[in-house]
Tab-separated table of C-alpha atoms and ligand atoms in Angstrom:
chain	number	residue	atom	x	y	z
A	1	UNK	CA	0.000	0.000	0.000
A	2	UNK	CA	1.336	3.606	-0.874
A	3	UNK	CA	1.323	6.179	1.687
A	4	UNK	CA	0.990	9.838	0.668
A	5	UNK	CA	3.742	11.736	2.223
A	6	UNK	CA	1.130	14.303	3.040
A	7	UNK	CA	-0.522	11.764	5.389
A	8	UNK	CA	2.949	11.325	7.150
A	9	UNK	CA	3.450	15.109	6.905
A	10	UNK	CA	-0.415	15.687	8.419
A	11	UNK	CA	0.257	13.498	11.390
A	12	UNK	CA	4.009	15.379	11.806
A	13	UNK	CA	1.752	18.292	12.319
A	14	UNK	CA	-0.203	17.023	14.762
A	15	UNK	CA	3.065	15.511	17.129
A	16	UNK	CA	4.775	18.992	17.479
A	17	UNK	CA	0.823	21.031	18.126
A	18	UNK	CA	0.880	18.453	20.784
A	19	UNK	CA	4.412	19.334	22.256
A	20	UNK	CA	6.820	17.259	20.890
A	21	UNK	CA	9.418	19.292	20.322
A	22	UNK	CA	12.343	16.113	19.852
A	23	UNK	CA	13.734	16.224	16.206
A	24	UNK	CA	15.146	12.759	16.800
A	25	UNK	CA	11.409	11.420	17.802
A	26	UNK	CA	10.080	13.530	15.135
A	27	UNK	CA	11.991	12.201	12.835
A	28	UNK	CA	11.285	8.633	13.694
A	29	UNK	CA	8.036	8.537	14.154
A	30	UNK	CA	7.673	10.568	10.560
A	31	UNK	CA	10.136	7.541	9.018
A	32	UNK	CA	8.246	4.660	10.256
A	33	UNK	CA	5.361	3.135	8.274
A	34	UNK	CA	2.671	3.093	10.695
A	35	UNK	CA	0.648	1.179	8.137
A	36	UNK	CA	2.494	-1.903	8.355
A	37	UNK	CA	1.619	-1.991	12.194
A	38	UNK	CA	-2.426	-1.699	11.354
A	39	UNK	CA	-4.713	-4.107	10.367
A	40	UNK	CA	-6.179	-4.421	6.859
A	41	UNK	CA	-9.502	-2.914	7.673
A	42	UNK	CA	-8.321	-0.052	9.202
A	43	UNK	CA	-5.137	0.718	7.063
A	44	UNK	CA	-6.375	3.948	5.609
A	45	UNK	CA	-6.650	5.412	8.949
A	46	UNK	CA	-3.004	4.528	9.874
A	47	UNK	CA	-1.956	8.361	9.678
A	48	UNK	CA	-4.841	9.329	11.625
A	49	UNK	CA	-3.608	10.643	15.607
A	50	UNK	CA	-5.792	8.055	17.075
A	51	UNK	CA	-5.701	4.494	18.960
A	52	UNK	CA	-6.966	1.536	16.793
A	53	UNK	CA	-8.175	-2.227	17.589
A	54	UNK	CA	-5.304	-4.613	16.957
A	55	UNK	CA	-7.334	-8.060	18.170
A	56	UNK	CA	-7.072	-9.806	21.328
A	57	UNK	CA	-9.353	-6.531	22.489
A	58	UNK	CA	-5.800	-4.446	22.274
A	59	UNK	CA	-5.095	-1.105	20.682
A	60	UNK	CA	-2.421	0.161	18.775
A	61	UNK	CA	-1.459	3.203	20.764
A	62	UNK	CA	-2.209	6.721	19.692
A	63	UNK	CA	0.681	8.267	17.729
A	64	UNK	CA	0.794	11.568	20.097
A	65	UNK	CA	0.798	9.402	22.877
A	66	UNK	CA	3.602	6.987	21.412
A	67	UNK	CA	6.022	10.408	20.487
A	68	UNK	CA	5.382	11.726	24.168
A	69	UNK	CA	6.302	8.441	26.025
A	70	UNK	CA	9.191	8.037	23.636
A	71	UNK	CA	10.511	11.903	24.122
A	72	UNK	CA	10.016	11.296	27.625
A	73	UNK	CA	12.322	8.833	27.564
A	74	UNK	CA	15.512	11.045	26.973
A	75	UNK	CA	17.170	7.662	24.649
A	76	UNK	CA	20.539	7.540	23.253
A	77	UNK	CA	22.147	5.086	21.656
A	78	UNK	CA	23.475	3.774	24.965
A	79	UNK	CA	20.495	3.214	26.576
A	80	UNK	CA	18.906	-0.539	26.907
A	81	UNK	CA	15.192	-0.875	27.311
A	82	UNK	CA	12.708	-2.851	28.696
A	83	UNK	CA	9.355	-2.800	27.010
A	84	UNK	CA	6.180	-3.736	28.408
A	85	UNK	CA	3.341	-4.501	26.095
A	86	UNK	CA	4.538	-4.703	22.336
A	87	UNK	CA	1.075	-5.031	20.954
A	88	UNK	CA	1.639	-4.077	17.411
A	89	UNK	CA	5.041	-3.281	17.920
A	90	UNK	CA	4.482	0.285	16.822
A	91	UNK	CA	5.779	1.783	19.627
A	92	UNK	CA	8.919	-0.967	19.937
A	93	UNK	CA	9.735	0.248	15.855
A	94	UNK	CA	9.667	3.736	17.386
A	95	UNK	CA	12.432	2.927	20.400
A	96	UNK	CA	14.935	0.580	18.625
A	97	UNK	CA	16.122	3.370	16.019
A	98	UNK	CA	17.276	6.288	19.334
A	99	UNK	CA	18.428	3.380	21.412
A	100	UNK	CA	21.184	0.388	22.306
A	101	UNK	CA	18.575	-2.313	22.360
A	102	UNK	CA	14.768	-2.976	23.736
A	103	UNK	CA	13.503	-5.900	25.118
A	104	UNK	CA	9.943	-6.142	24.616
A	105	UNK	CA	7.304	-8.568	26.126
A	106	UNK	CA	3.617	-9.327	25.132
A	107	UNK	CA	1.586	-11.783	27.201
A	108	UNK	CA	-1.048	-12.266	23.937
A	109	UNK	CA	0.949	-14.837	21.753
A	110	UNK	CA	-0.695	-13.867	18.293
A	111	UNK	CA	0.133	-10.119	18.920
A	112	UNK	CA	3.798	-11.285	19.975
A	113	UNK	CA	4.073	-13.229	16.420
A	114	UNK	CA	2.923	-10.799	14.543
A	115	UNK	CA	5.016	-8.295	16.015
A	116	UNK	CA	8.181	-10.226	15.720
A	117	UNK	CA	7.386	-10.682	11.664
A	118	UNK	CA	7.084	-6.881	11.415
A	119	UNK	CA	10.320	-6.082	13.169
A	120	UNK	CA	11.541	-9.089	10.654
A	121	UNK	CA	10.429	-6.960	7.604
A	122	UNK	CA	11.911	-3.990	8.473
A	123	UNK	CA	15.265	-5.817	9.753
A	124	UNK	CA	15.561	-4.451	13.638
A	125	UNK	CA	18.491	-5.852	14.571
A	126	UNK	CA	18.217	-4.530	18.060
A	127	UNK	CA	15.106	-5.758	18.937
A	128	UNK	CA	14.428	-8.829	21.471
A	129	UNK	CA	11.227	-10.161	21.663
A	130	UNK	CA	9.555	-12.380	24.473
A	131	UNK	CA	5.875	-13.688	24.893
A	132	UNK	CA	4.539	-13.841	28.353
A	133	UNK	CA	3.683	-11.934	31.744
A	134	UNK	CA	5.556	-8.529	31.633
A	135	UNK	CA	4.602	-7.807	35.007
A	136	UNK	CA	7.643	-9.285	36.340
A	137	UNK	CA	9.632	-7.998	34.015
A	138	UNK	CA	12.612	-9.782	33.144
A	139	UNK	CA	15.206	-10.612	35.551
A	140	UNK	CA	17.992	-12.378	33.330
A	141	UNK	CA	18.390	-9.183	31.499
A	142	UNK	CA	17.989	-6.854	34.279
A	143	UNK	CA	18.851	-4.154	35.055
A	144	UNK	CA	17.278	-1.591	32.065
A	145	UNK	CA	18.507	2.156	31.846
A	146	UNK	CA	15.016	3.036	30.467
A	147	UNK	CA	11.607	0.932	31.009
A	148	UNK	CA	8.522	2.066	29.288
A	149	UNK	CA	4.583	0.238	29.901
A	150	UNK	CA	2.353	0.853	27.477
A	151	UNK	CA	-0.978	-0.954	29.293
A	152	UNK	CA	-2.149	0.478	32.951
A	153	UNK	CA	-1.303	-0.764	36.169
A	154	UNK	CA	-2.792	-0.203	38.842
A	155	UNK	CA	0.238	0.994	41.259
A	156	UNK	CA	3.681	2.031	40.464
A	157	UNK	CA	4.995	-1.495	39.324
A	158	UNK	CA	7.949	-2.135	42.160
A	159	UNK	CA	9.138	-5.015	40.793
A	160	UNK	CA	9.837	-3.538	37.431
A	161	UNK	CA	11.499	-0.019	39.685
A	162	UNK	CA	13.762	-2.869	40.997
A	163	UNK	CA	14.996	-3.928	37.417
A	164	UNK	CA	16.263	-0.410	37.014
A	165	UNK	CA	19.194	1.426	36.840
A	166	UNK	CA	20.265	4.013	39.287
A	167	UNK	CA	19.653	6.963	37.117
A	168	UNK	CA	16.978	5.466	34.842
A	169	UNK	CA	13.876	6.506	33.849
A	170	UNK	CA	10.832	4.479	33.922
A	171	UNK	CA	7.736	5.864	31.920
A	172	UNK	CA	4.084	4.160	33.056
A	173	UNK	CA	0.277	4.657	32.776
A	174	UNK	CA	-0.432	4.298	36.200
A	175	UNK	CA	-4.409	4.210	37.600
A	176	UNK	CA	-7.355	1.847	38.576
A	177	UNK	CA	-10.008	3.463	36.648
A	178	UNK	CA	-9.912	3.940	32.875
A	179	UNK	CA	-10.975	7.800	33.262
A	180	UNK	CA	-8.081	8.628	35.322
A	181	UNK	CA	-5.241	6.991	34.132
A	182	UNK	CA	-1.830	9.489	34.730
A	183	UNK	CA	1.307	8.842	32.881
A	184	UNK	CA	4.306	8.968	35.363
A	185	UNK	CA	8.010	9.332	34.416
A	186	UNK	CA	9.991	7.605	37.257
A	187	UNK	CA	13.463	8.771	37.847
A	188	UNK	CA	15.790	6.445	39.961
A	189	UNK	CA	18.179	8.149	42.073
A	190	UNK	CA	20.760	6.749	44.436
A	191	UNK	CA	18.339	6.371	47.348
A	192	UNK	CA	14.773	7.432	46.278
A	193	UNK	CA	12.561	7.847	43.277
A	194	UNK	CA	10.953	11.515	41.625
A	195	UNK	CA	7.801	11.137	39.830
A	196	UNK	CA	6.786	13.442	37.962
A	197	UNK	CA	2.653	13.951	36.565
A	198	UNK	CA	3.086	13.636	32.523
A	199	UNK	CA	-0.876	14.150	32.203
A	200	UNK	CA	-4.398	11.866	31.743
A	201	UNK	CA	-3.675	9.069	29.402
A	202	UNK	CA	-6.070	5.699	28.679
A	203	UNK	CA	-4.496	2.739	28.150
A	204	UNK	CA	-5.734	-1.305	28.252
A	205	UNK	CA	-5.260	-2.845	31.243
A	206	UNK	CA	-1.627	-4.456	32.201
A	207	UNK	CA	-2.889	-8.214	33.235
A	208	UNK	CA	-0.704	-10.181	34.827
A	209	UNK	CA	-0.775	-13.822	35.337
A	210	UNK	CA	-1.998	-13.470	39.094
A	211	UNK	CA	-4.954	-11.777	38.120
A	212	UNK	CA	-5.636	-14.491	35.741
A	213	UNK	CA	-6.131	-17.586	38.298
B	301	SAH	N1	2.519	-0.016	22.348
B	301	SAH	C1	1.556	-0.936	21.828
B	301	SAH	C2	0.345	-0.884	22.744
B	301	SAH	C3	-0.361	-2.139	22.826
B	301	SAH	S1	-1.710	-2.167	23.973
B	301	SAH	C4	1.186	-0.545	20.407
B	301	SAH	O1	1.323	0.632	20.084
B	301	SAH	O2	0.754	-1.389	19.639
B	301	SAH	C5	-0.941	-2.897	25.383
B	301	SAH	C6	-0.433	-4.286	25.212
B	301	SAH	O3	0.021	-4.735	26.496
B	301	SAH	C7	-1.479	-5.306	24.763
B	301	SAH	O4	-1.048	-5.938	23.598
B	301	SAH	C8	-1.576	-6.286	25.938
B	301	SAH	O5	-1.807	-7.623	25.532
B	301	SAH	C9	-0.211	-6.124	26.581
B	301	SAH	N2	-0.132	-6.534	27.993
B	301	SAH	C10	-1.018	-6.306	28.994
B	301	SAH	N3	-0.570	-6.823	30.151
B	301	SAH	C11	0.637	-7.399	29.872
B	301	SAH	C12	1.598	-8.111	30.645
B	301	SAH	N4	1.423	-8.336	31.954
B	301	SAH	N5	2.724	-8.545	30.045
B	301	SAH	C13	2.931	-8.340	28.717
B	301	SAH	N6	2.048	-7.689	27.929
B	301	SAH	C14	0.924	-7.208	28.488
């Protein structure tokens, strides 16, 4: 399918009137073919700033919301990071170019499959993919400089704080109810944590296998 560069440039337009102000994420998220992350039915809305239904009652995240957990961030290409939720793998495509590597996780095994033939086609080399509960994170390749979620929980997940570094950020949707979700960025210091308020946000629900017994 051909993309018009003015749907690309349209959707540019709408990242920096909502206050992304990164070149580098700018410039990613203008490079990356958001199409190839949609399903068929929807593919002509792929430019559109809006969440859309992936299966498995999942979302691909909305593009605004992708570039401002991504700028929040701060990558380089030192940085190794932990991933949460790949769903589409949108927001994984989005990472791997302004960072080391990312390890991503996705408890829904079709989403994870598809996801890993996408980063396939557009040869990530960087990328490290995993199906199963995120929750935990993942110990054997702990600790992360950076870990983003990209599904709600309903606390700030301590297990995952404790997978990173001292100096690391860690970006989450954090509430119980869907109307008043707030996405956090977590800073790790030497001896505490600073959160800071990033604004409302609605995400799915992060499920983890607990809940599910
Ligand atoms: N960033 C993704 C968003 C996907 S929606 C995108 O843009 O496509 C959130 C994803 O988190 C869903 O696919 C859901 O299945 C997954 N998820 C929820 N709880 C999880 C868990 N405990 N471990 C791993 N993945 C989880």
């Amino acid at each position: 399918m051909i993309v018009e560069k003015r749907d690309a440039d349209t959707l540019r337009a709408a990242l920096i009137n909502d206050g992304i102000t990164d070149e580098a994420v700018l410039a990613t998220m203008y490079a990356t073919p958001r199409e190839l992350f949609v399903p068929e039915a929807f593919r002509n809305r792929s430019y559109e700033n809006t969440p859309l239904p992936i299966g498995q009652h999942q979302t691909i995240s909305q593009p605004s919301v992708v570039a401002t957990m991504t700028q929040a961030l701060e990558l380089n290409d030192r940085v190794k990071v932990l991933e949460i939720g790949t769903g589409s793998g949108y927001q994984t495509a989005i990472l791997a170019p302004l960072c080391r590597r990312v390890y991503t996780i996705e408890r829904h095994k079709p989403l994870h499959l598809e996801a890993e033939q996408r980063f396939e086609v557009l040869k990530f080399r960087n990328v490290v993919t995993r199906c199963g509960d995120g929750s935990m994170g993942w110990s054997e390749q702990a600790p992360f400089s950076r870990i983003i979620v990209t599904a709600a929980a309903i606390d700030v997940p301590h297990v995952l704080l404790s997978q990173l570094d001292v100096g690391g950020i860690m970006v989450v949707p954090v509430g119980l109810n869907e109307r008043d979700q707030h996405l956090l960025r977590i800073r790790k210091t030497e001896d505490d944590i600073e959160t800071e308020d990033l604004g409302l946000v609605r995400f799915v629900p992060l499920i983890s296998d607990e809940e599910m017994v």
